[in-house]
CSV table of C-alpha atoms (C1' of nucleotides) in Angstrom, one decimal:
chain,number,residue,atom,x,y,z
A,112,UNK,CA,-25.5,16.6,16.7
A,113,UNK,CA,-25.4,13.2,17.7
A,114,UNK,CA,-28.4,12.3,15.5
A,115,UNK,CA,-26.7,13.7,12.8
A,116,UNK,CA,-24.0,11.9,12.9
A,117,UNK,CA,-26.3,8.8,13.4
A,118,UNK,CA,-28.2,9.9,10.5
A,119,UNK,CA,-25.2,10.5,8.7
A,120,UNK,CA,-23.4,7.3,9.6
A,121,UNK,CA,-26.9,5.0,9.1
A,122,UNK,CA,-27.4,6.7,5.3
A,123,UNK,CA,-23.5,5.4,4.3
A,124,UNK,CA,-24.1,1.9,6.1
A,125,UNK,CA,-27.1,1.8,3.6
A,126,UNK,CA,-25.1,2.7,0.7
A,127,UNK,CA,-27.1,5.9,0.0
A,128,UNK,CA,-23.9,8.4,-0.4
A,129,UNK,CA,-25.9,11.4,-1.9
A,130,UNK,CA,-28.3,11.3,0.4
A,131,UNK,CA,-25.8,11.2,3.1
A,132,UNK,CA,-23.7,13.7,1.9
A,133,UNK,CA,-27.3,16.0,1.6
A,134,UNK,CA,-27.8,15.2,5.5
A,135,UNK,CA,-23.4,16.1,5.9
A,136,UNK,CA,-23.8,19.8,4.4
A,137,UNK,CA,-27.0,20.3,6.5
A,138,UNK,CA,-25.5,18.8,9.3
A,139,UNK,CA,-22.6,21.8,9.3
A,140,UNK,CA,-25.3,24.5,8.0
A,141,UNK,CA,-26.6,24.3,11.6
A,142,UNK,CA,-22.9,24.4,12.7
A,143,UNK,CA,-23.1,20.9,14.1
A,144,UNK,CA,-19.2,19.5,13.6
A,145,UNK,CA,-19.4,16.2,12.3
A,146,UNK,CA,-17.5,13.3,14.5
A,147,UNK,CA,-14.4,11.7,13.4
A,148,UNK,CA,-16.2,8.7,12.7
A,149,UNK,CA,-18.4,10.6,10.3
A,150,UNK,CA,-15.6,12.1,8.2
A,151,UNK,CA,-13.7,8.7,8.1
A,152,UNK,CA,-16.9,7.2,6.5
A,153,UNK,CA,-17.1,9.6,4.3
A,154,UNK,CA,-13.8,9.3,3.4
A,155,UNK,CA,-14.5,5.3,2.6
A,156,UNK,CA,-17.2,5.9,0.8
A,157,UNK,CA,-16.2,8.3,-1.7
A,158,UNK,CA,-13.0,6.0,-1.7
A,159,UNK,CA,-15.4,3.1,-2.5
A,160,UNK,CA,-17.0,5.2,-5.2
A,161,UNK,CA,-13.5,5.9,-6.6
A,162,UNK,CA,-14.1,9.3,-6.0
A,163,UNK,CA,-11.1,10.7,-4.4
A,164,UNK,CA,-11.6,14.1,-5.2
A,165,UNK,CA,-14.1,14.0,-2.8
A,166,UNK,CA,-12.6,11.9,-0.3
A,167,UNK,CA,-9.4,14.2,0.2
A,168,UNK,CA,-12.0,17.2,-0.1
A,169,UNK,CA,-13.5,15.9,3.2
A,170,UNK,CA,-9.9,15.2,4.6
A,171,UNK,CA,-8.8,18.7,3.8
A,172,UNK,CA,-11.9,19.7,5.3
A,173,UNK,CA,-11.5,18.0,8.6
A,174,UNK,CA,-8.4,19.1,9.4
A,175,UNK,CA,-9.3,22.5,8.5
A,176,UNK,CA,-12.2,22.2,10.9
A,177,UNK,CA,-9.8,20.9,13.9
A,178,UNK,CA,-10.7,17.2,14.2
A,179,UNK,CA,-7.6,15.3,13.9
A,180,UNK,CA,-7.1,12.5,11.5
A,181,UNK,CA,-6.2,9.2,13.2
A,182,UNK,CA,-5.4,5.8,11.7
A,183,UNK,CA,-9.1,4.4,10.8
A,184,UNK,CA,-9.3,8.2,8.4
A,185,UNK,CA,-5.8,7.3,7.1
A,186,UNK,CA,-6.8,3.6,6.4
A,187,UNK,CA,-9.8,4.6,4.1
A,188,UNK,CA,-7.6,7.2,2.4
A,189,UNK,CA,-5.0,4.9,1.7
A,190,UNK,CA,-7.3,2.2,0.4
A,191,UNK,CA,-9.0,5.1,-1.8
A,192,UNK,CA,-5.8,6.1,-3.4
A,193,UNK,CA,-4.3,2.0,-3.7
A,194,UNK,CA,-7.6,1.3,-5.0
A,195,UNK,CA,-7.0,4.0,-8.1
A,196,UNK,CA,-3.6,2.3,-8.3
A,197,UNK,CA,-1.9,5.8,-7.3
A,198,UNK,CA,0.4,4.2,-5.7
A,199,UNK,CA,2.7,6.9,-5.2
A,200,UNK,CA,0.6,9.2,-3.2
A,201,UNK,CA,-0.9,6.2,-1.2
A,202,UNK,CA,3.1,5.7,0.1
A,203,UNK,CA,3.2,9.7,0.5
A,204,UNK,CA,-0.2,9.0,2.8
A,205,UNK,CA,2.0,6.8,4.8
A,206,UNK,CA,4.8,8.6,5.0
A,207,UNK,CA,2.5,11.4,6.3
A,208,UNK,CA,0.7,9.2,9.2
A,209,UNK,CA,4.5,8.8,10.2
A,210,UNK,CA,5.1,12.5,10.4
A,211,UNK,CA,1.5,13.5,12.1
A,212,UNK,CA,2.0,11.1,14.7
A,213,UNK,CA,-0.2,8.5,13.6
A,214,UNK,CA,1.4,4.7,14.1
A,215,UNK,CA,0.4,2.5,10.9
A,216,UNK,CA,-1.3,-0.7,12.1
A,217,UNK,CA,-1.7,-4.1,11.0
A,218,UNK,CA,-4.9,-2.6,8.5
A,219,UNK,CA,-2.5,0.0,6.8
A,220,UNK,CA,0.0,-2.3,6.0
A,221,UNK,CA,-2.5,-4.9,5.0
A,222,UNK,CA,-3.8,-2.0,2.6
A,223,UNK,CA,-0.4,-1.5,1.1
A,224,UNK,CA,0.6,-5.1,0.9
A,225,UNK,CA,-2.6,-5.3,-1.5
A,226,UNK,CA,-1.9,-2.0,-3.5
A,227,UNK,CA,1.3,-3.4,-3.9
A,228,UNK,CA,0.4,-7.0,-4.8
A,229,UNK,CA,-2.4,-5.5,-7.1
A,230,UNK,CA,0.8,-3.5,-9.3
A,231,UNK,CA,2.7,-6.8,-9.3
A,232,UNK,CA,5.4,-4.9,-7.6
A,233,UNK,CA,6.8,-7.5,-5.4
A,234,UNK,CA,10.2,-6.0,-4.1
A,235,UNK,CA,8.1,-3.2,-2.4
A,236,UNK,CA,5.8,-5.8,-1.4
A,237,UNK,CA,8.6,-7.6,0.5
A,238,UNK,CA,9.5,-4.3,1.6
A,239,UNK,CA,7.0,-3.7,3.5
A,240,UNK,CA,6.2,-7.2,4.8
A,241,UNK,CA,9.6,-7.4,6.3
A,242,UNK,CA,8.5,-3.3,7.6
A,243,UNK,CA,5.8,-5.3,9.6
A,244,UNK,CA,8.0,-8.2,11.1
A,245,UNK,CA,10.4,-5.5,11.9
A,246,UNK,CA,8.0,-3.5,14.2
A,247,UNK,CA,6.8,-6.7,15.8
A,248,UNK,CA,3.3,-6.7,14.4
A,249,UNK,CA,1.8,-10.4,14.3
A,250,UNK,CA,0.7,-10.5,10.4
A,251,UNK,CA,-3.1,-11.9,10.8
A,252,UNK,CA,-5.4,-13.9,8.3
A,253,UNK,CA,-5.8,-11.4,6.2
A,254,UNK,CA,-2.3,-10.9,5.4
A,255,UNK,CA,-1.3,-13.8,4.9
A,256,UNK,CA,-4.5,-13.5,2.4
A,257,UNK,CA,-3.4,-10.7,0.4
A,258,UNK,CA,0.2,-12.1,-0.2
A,259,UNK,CA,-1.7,-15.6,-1.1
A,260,UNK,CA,-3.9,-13.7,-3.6
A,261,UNK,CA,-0.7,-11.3,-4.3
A,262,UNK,CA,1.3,-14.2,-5.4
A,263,UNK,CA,-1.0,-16.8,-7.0
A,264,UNK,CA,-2.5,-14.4,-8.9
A,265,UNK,CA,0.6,-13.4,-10.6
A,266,UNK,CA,1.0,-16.5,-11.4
A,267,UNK,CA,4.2,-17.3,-8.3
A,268,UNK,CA,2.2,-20.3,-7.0
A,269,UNK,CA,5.6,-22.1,-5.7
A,270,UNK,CA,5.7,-18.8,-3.9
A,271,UNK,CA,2.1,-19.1,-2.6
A,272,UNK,CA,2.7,-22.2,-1.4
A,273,UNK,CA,5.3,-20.6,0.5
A,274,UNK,CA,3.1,-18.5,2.2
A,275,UNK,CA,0.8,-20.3,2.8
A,276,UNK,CA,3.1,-22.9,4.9
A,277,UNK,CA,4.2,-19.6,6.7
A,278,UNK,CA,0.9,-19.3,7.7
A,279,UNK,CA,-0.4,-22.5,9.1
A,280,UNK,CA,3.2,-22.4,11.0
A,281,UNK,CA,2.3,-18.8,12.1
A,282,UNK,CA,-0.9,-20.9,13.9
A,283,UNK,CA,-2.8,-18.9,11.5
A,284,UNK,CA,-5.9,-20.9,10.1
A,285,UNK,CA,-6.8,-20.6,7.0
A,286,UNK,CA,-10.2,-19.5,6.4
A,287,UNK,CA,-12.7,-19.2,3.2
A,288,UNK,CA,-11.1,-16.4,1.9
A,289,UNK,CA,-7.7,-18.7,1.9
A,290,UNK,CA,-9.3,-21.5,0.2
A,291,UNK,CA,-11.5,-19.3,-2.2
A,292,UNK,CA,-7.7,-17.2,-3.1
A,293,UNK,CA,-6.5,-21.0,-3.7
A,294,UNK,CA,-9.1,-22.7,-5.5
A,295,UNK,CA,-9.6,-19.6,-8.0
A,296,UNK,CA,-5.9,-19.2,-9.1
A,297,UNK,CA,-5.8,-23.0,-9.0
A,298,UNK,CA,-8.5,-23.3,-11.5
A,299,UNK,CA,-7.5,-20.3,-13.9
A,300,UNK,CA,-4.1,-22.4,-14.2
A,301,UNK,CA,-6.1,-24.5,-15.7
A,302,UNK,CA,-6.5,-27.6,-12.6
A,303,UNK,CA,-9.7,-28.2,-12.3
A,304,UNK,CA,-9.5,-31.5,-10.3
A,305,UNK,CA,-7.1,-29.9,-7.9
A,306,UNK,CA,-9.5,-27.1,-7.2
A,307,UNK,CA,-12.4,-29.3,-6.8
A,308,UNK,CA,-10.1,-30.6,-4.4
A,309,UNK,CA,-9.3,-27.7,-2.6
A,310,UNK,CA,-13.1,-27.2,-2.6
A,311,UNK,CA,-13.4,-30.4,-0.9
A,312,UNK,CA,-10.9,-29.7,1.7
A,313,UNK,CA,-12.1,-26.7,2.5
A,314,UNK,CA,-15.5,-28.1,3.4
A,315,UNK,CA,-13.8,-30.8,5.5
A,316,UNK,CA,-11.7,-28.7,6.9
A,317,UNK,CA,-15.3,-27.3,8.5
A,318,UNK,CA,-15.6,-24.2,6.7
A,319,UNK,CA,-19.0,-23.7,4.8
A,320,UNK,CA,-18.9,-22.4,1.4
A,321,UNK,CA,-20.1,-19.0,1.2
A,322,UNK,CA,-21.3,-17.2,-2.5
A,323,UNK,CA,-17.6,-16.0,-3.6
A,324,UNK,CA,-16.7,-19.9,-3.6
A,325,UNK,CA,-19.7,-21.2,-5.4
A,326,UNK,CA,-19.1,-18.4,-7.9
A,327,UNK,CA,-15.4,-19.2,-8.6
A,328,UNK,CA,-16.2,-22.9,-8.8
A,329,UNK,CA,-18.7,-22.6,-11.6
A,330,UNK,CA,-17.1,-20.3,-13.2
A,331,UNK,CA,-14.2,-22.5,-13.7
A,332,UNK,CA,-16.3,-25.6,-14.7
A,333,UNK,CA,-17.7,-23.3,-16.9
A,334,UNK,CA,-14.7,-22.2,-18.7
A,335,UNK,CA,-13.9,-25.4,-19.1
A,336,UNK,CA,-16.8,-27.1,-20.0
A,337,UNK,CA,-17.8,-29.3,-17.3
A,338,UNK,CA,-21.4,-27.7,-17.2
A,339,UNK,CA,-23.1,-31.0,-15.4
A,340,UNK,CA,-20.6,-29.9,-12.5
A,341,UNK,CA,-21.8,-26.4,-12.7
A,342,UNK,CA,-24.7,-27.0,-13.0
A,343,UNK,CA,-24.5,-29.7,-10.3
A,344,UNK,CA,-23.0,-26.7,-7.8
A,345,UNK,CA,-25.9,-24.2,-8.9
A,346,UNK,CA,-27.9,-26.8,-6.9
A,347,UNK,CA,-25.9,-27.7,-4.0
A,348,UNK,CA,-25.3,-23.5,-3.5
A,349,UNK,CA,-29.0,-22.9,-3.5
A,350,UNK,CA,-29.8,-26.1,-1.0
A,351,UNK,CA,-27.5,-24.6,1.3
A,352,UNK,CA,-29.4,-21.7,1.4
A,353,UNK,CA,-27.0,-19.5,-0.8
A,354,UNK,CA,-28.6,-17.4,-3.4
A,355,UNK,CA,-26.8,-16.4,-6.7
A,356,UNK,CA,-25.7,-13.1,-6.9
A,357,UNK,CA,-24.7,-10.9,-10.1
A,358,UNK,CA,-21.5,-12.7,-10.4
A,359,UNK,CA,-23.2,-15.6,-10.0
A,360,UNK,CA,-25.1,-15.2,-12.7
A,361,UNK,CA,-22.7,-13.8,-14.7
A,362,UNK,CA,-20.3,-16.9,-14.1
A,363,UNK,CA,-23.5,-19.5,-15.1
A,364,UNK,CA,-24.6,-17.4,-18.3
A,365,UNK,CA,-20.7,-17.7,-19.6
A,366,UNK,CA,-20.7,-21.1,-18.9
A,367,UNK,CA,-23.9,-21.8,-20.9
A,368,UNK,CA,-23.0,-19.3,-24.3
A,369,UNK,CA,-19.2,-20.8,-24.4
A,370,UNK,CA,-20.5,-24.3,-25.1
A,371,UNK,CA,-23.8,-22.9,-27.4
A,372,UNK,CA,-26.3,-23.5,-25.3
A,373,UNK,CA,-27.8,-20.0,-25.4
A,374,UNK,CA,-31.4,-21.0,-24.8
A,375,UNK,CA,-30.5,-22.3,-21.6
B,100,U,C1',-8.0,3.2,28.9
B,101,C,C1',-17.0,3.6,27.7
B,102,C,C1',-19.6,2.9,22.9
B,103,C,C1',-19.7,3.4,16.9
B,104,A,C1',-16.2,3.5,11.7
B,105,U,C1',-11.0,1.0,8.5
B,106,C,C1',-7.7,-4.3,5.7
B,107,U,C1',-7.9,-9.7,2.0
B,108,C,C1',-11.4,-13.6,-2.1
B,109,A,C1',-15.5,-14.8,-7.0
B,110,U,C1',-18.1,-12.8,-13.0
RNA sequence: UCCCAUCUCAU
């Protein structure tokens, strides 16, 4: 029983869902229950795969079978559903976790915050920041990371800025992921030398660019042209050891047929 | 109050 759950558990870590789901149906064949842990990867998985036909299959499932949903199997629900913009159901998901007994934690909110920043719908966005300040929960990085990327990407930067002084006041650091949600919007609004220098900060600021940053800077030298500097950065990214990815690639290509340099 | 799973960024 163990080993299946292991076996279960190692096949989603690997990305192999069918196969996973194969061992999962085996697993109760031989009237094994599967853990909690099990059905909550599932759950994330088919969530991931935007399957959530499946996903609230094995929910319904679950519950059915007497293991009782905590927050980790409402979490990956929640994100399923936010992630398909349902956005209504994902609230009646929280609004269940209340009833079942199950306290919302820093990750549910953080889920909803996104879902909501993702829709552009801002009042329920502020609703349910204030929701977390209310039940004395310290927002962490990666709060103060979705309302960045909620905010700048909708164009509010004066109310990015906000947060983001919020955040350093909060003693919260900002990390990568802060810099990468600045430099990006930064550049799509068109400042180039202002996310180069936000790229710069960042690296002085001791944080190491990882592949998401190297991708959004060329991409927005790219778009505009500047293909020595990307170029230039396609270099740098692979001295420090970071290879190109899809996006990467994806990001370098644009750059290249924009300015009719297809050979390249 | 053993161990394992959940949240935010780039084309």
């Amino acid at each position: 029983e163990m080993t299946y759950n292991s076996l279960v558990n190692a096949c989603l870590y690997q990305g192999l869902l069918d196969m996973a789901s194969v061992l999962f149906e085996e697993m109760k064949k031989e009237n094994h229950l599967p853990n909690i842990v099990t059905y909550t990867n599932l759950i994330n998985a088919y969530g991931k795969a935007g399957d959530l036909r499946n996903a609230m299959y094995i929910f319904k499932e679950m519950k059915d079978k007497g293991r009782v949903p905590n927050v980790w199997t409402y979490n990956a629900l929640l994100k399923a559903h936010a992630r398909r913009g349902f956005l209504e159901e994902a609230y009646g998901l929280y609004e269940e976790m209340e009833c079942a007994g199950c306290l919302p934690d820093l990750c549910t909110y953080n889920i909803i915050l996104d879902m909501y920043g993702r829709a552009g719908c801002f009042d329920e966005l502020e609703k349910i920041y204030q929701e977390i300040l209310i039940n004395r929960i310290t927002p962490n990085q990666v709060t103060y990371n979705t309302l960045l990327d909620a905010y700048s990407k909708n164009g509010h930067s004066g109310k990015a800025l906000d947060i983001l002084e919020k955040m350093i006041k909060a003693g919260c650091r900002p990390d990568v992921w802060t810099y990468n949600i600045l430099l990006t919007s930064t550049g799509k609004e068109g400042n180039i030398i202002e996310a180069g220098q936000l790229y710069n900060d960042m690296k002085e600021a001791g944080h190491l660019p990882n592949i998401v940053t190297y991708t959004a800077m060329i991409s927005i030298y790219g778009r505009n042209g500047l293909i020595q500097e990307a170029e230039t950065l396609w270099m740098e990214m692979q001295s420090a050891g970071c290879l190109p990815n899809l996006f990467t690639y994806c990001g370098m290509i644009d750059c290249y047929a924009h300015h009719g340099m297809c050979k390249e």
